Coordinates of C-alpha atoms and ligand atoms in Angstrom, one line a residue:
X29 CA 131.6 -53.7 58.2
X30 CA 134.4 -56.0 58.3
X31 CA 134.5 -59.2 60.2
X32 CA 136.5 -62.2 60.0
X33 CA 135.2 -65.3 58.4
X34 CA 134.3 -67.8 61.5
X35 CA 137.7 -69.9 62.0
X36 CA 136.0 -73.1 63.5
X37 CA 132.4 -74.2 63.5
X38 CA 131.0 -77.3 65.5
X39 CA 128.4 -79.4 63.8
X40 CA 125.7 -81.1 66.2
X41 CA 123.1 -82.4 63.9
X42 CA 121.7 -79.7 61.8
X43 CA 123.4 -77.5 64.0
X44 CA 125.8 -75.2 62.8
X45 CA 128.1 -73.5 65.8
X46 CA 131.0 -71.3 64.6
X47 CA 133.2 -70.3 66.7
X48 CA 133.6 -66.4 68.2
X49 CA 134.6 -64.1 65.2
X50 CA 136.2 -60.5 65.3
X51 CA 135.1 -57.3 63.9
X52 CA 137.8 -55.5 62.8
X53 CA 136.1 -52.7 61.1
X54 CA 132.9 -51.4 62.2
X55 CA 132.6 -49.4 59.2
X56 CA 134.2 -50.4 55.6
X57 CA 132.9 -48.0 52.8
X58 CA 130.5 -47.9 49.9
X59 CA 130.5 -51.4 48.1
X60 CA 133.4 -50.3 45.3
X61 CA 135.8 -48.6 48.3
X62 CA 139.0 -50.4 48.3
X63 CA 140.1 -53.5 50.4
X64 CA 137.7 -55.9 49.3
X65 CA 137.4 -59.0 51.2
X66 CA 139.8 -61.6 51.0
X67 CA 139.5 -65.0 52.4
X68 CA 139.7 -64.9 56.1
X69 CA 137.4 -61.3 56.4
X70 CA 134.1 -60.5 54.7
X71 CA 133.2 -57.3 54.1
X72 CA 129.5 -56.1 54.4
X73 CA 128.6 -52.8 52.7
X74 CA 126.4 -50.6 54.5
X75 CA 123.6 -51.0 52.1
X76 CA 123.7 -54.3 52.9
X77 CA 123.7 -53.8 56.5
X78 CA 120.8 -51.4 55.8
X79 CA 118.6 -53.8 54.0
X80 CA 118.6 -56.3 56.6
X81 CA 118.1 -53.9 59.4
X82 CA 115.1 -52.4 57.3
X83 CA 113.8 -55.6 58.2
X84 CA 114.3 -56.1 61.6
X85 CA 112.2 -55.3 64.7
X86 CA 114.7 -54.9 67.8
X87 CA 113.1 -55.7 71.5
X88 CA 113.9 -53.7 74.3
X89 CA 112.6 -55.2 77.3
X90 CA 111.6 -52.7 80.3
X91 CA 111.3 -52.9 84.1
X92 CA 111.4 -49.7 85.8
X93 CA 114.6 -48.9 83.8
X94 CA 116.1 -44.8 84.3
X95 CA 113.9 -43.2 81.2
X96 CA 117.6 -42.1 80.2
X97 CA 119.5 -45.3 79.5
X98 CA 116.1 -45.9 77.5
X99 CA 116.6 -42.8 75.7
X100 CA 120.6 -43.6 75.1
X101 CA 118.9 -47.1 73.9
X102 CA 117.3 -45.9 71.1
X103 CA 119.7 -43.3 70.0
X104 CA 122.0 -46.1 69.5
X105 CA 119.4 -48.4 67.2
X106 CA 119.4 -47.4 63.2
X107 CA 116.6 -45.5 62.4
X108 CA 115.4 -48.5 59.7
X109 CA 114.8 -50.8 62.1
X110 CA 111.3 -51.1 63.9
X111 CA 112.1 -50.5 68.0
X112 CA 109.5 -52.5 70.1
X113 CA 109.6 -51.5 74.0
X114 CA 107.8 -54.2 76.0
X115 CA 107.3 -52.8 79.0
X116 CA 106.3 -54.6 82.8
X117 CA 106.9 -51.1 84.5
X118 CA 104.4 -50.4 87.8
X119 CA 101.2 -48.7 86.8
X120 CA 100.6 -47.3 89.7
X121 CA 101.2 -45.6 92.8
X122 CA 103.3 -43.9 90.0
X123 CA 102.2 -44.7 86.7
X124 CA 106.3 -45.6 85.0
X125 CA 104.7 -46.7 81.9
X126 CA 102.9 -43.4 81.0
X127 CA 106.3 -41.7 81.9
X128 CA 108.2 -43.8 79.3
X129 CA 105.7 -43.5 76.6
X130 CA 105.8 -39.9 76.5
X131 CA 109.5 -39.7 76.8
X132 CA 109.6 -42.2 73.6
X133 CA 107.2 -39.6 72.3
X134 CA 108.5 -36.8 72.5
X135 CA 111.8 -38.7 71.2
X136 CA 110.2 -39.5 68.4
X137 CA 108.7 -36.0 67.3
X138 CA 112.2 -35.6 66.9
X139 CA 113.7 -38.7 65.1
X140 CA 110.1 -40.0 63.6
X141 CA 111.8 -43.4 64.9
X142 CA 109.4 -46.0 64.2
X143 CA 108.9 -47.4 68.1
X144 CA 105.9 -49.2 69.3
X145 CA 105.5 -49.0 72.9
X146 CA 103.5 -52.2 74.4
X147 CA 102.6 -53.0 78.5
X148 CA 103.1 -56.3 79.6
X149 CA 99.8 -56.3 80.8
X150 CA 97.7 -55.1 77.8
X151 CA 94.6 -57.1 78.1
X152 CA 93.9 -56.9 74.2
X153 CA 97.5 -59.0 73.8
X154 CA 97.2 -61.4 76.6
X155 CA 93.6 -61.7 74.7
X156 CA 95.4 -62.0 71.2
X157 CA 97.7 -65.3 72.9
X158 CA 94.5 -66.7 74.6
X159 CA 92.6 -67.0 70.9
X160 CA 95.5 -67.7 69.4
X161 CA 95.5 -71.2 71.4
X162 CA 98.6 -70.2 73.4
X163 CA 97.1 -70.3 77.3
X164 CA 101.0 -71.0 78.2
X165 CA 102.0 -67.5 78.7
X166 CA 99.0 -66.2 80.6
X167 CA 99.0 -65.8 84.3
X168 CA 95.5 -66.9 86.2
X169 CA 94.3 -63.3 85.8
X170 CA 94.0 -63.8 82.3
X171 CA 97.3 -61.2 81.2
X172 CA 100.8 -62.0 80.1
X173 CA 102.9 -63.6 83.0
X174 CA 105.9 -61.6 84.9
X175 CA 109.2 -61.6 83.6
X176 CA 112.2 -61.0 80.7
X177 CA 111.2 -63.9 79.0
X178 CA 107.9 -63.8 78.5
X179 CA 108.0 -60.0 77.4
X180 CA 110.0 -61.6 74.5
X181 CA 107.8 -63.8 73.8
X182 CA 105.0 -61.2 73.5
X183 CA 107.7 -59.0 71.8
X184 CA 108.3 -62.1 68.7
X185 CA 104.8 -62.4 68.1
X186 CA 104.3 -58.5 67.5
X187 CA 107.7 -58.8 65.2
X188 CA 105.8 -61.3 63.4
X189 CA 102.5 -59.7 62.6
X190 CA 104.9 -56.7 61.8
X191 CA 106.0 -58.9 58.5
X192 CA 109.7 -58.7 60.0
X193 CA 112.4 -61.1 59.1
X194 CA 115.0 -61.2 61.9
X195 CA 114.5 -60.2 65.5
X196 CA 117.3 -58.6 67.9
X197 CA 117.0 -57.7 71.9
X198 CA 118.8 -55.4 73.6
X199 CA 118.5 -54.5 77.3
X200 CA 117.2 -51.0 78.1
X201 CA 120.1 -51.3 81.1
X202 CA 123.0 -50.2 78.8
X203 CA 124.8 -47.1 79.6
X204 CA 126.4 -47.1 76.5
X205 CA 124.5 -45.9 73.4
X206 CA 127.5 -46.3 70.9
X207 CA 127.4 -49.7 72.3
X208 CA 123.5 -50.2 71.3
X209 CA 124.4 -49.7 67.9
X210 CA 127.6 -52.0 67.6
X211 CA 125.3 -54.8 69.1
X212 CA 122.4 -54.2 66.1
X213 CA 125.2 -53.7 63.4
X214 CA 127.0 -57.6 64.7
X215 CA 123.4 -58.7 64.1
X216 CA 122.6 -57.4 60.9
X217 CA 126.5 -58.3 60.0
X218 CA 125.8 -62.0 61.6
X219 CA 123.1 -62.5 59.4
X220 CA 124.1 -61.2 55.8
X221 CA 127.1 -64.2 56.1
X222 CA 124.1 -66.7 57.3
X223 CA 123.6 -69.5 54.6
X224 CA 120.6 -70.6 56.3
X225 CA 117.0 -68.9 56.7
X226 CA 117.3 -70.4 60.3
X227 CA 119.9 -68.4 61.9
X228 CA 121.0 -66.7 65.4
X229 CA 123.3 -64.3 66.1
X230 CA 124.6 -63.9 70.1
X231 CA 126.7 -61.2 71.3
X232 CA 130.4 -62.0 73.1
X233 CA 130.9 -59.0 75.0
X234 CA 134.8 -58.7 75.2
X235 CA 135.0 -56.9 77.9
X236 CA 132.6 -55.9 80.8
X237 CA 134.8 -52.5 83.4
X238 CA 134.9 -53.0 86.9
X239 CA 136.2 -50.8 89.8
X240 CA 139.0 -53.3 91.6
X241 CA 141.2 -51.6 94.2
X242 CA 140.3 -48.3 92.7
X243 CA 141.3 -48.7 89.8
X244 CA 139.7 -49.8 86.5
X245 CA 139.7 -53.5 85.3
X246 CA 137.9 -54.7 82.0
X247 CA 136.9 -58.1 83.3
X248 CA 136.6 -60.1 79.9
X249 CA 134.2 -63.2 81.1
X250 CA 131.4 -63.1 83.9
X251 CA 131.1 -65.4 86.8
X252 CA 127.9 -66.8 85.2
X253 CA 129.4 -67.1 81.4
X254 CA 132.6 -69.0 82.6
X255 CA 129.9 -72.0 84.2
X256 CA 127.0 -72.1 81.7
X257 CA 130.1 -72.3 78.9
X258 CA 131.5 -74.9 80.6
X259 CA 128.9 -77.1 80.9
X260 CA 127.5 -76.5 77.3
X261 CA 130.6 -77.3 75.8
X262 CA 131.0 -80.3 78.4
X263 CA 128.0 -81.2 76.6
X264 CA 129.0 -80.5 73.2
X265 CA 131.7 -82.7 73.7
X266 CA 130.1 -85.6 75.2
X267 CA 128.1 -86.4 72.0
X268 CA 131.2 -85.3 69.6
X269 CA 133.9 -86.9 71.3
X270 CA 136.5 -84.2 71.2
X271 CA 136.9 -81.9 74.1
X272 CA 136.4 -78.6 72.5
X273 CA 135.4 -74.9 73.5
X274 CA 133.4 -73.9 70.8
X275 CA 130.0 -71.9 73.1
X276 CA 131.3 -68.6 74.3
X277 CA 127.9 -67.2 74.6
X278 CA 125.4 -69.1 76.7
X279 CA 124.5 -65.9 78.7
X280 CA 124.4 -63.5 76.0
X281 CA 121.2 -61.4 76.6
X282 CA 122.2 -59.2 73.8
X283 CA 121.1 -61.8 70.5
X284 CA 118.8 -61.8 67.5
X285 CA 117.4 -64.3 65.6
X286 CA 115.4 -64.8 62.0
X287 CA 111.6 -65.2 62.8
X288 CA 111.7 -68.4 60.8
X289 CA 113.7 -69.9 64.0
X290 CA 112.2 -67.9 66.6
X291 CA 108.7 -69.1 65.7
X292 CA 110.3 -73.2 65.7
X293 CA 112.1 -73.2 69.2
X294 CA 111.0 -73.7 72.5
X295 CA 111.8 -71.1 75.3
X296 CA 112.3 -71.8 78.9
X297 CA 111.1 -68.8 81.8
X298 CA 113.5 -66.7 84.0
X299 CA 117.1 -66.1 83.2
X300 CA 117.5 -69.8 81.6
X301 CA 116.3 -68.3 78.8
X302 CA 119.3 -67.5 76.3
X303 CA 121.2 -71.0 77.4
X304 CA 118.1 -72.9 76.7
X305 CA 118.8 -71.9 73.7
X306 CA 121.7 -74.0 73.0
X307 CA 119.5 -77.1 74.9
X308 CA 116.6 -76.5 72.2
X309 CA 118.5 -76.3 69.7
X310 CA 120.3 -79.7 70.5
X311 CA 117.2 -81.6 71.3
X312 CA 115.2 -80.4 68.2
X313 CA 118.0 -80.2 65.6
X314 CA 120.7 -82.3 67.3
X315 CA 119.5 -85.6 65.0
X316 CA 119.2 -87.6 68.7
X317 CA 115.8 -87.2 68.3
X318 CA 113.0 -88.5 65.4
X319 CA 113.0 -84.6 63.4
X320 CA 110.1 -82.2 63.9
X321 CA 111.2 -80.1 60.9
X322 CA 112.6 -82.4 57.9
X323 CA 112.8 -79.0 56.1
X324 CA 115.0 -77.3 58.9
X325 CA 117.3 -80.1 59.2
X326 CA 118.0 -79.9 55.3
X327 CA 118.8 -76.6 55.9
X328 CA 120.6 -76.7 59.1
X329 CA 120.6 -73.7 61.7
X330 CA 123.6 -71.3 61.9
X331 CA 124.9 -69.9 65.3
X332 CA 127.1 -67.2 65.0
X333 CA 128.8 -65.7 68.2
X334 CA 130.7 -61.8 67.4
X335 CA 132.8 -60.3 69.7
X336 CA 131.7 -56.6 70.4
X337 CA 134.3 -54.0 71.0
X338 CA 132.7 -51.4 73.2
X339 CA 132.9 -52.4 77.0
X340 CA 129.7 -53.7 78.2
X341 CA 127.9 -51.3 81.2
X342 CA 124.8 -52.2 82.5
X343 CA 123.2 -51.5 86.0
X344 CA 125.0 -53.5 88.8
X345 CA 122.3 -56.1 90.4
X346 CA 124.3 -57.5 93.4
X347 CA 126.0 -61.0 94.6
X348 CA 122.7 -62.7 94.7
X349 CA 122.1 -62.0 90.9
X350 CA 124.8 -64.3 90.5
X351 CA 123.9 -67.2 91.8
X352 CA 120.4 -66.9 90.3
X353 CA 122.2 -66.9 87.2
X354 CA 123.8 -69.9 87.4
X355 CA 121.2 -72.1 88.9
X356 CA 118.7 -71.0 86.0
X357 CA 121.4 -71.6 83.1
X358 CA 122.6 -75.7 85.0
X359 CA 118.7 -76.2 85.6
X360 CA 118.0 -76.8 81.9
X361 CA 121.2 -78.2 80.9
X362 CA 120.6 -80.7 84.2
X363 CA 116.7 -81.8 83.1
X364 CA 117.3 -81.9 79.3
X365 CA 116.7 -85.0 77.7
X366 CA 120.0 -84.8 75.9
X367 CA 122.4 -84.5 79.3
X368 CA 124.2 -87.5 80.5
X369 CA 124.2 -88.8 83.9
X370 CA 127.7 -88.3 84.1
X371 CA 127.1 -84.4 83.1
X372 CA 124.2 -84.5 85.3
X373 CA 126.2 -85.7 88.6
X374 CA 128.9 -82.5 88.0
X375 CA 126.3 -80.3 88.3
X376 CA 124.8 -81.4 91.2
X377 CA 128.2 -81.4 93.3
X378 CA 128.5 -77.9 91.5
X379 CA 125.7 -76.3 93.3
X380 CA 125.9 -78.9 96.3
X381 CA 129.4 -76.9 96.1
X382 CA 128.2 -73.4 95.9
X383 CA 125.4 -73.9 98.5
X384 CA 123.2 -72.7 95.8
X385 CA 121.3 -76.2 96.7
X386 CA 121.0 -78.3 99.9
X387 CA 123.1 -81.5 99.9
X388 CA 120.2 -84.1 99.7
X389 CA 118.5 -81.5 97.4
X390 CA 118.2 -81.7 93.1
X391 CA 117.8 -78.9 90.7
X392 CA 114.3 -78.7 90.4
X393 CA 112.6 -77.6 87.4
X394 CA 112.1 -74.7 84.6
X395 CA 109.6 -73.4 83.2
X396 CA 109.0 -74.2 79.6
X397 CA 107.3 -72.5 76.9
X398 CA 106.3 -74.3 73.4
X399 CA 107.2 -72.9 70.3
X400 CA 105.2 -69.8 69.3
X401 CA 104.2 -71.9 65.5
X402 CA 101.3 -73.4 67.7
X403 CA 99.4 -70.0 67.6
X404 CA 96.7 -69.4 65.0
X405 CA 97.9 -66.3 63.2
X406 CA 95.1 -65.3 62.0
X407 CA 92.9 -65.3 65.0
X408 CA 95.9 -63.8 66.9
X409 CA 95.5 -61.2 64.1
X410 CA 91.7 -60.3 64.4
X411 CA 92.2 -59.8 68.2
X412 CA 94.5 -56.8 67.6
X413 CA 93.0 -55.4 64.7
X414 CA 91.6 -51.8 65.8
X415 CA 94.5 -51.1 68.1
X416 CA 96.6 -48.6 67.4
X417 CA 99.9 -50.1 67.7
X418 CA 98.6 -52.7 65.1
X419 CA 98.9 -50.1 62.3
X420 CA 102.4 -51.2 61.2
X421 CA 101.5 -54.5 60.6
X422 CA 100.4 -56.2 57.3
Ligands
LIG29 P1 120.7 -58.9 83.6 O1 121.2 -57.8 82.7 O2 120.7 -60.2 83.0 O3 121.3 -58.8 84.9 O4 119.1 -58.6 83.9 P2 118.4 -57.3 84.1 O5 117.7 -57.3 85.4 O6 119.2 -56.1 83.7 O7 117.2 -57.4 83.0 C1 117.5 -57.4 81.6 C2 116.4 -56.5 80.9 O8 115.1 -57.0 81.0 C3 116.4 -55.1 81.4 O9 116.2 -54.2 80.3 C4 115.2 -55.1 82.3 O10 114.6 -53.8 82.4 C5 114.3 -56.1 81.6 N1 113.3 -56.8 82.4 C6 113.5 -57.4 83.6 N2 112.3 -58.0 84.0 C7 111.4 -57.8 83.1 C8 110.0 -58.1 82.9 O11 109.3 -58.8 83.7 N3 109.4 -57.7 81.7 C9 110.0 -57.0 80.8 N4 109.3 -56.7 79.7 N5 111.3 -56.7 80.9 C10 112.0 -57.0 82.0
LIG30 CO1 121.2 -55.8 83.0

């Protein structure tokens, strides 16, 4: 792989932003091939690639997905790295889950893939968080609550007990499989130029086709992107005191991270999810605060943001989507400790604006989720001993 060395970086505390870098070769040869890197590309040898991915889990998240796009999925992930499906799909009148374990199943008496395939609702897991001393994520039934969010959550803790090192997610909605595997390789690429042990690596799509008057049209930024960017970098630039662009990927679904960060940060629910993010980030490692982690800020934590080539497809979820977008991404950038009035104001006349609020109303709340380091490993552990999917962990 070949990909340019990151031409700006913000620093916000310990935090580390570079700016959106290019891939301009997806493939670049055995280690000794020619064109070795100069000073504005790195190149990454496939071994290396390889080694990193050996240690990654990649999270697909499921809700009553087509069992092909899954399929197309995990054709596109390296065979190296460990898949994990977290599935909320219905149970019953028709039982989706059962349908999309055997077709993993049978996919894998032909690739031997190493995929674990998990419900939502396992009891034994939701039991696994509840002794673990993290009550958070459980609904009043007792199981893991709805939603994206909280099946990653689930899905980081399994990565964990797997021994893995870095941790990637990838929507089961992607109609592109050659797509699937440019998004692992940006992550695995992202993270053999990370200095830090504390590193994420988000996923600029650069382009995302559309039909418009019958014809074609590779729209390059979403309506959501174009807001939550805005405002995070309104942000950015409110504490450093130069107007600068540096966040292109406050929406990007498609990210990984080392399990060394994904244990430290706090999540919020819903679709606020990846901008929160960026907010965590600034409000733990930003240096406004007294430090949580000494040791992290030493460090520092690296953000890298890769452009992907392949055009982004995913199913279409109407107008409404939208808007629910946006309202969960300016909801945690509006209640963070870290947002000044002045920022706060803009988004309220935003959504005043957009009629996504009433005019007398205010954004109301997220929901927040503490950082996973809280849980007790090893009673997490002795929950899940016996059950099968446990058997890859150490
Ligand atoms: P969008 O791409 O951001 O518009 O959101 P999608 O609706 O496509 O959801 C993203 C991914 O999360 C898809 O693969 C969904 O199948 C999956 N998903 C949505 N809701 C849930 C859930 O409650 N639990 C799990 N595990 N996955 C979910
Ligand atoms: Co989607």
């Amino acid at each position: 792989m070949r990909i340019e060395i990151p031409r700006e970086a913000e620093r916000f505390g310990s935090n580390l932003i570079h700016g959106i870098q290019k891939v301009y070769e997806m493939d670049s040869g055995l280690p000794d091939d020619n064109g070795t890197a100069g000073k504005i590309v790195k190149r990454i040898s496939y071994d290396e690639l390889y080694e990193i991915e050996n240690q990654m889990a990649i999270v697909i998240p499921v809700k009553g997905e087509k069992i092909k796009l899954i399929e197309g999925v995990l054709f596109g992930i390296p065979h190296q790295c460990l898949v994990i499906i977290v599935s909320n799909s219905s149970r019953s009148p028709v039982d989706r889950f059962q349908m999309e374990k055997s077709a993993v199943e049978n996919y894998c008496n032909f690739t031997h893939k190493n995929v674990m395939v998990v419900h939502q609702k396992d009891p034994v897991i939701a039991k696994a968080f509840a002794e673990g001393g993290y009550p958070e994520l459980l609904s009043r039934k007792g199981l893991i609550k709805n939603g994206k969010a909280e099946g990653m959550l689930m899905a980081k803790m399994l990565a964990k007990l797997a021994g893995k090192k870095y941790i990637g997610f990838i929507d089961a909605d992607n109609y592109f499989p050659g797509a699937v595997h440019e998004y692992v390789r940006i992550y695995s690429g992202g993270f053999a130029m990370a200095k830090s042990p504390y590193s994420m690596v988000r996923v600029s799509w650069s382009s995302k086709p559309k039909i418009v008057d019958n014809e074609l049209f590779f729209a390059k930024w979403g309506r959501t992107s174009v807001i939550t960017n805005r405002y995070l970098n309104e942000l950015m630039s409110h504490y450093t005191g130069f107007e600068q662009e540096v966040i292109k990927t406050g929406n990007a679904g498609e990210h990984a991270m080392t399990l060394d960060l994904a244990m430290l940060i706090d999540y919020s629910a819903g679709y606020s999810v990846e901008p929160y993010h960026y907010m965590n980030l600034l409000e733990k490692f930003g240096g406004l605060n007294e430090p949580e982690y000494p040791e992290v800020m030493k460090k520092s934590v690296e953000i890298f943001q890769i452009e992907s080539r392949n055009p982004h497809l995913h199913e279409q979820k109407g107008e409404e989507h939208v808007d629910d977008m946006i309202y969960a991404a300016l909801k945690v950038i509006y209640h963070s400790q870290v947002t000044p009035e002045s920022l706060k104001k803009k988004i309220i006349r935003e959504l005043r604006q957009k009629k996504i609020i009433g005019p007398s109303q205010k954004p109301e709340n997220a929901i927040y989720y503490p950082a996973l380091s809280k849980i007790d490993l090893n009673k997490f552990k002795a929950v899940l001993k016996d059950k099968d999917y446990a058997s890859g962990f150490k």
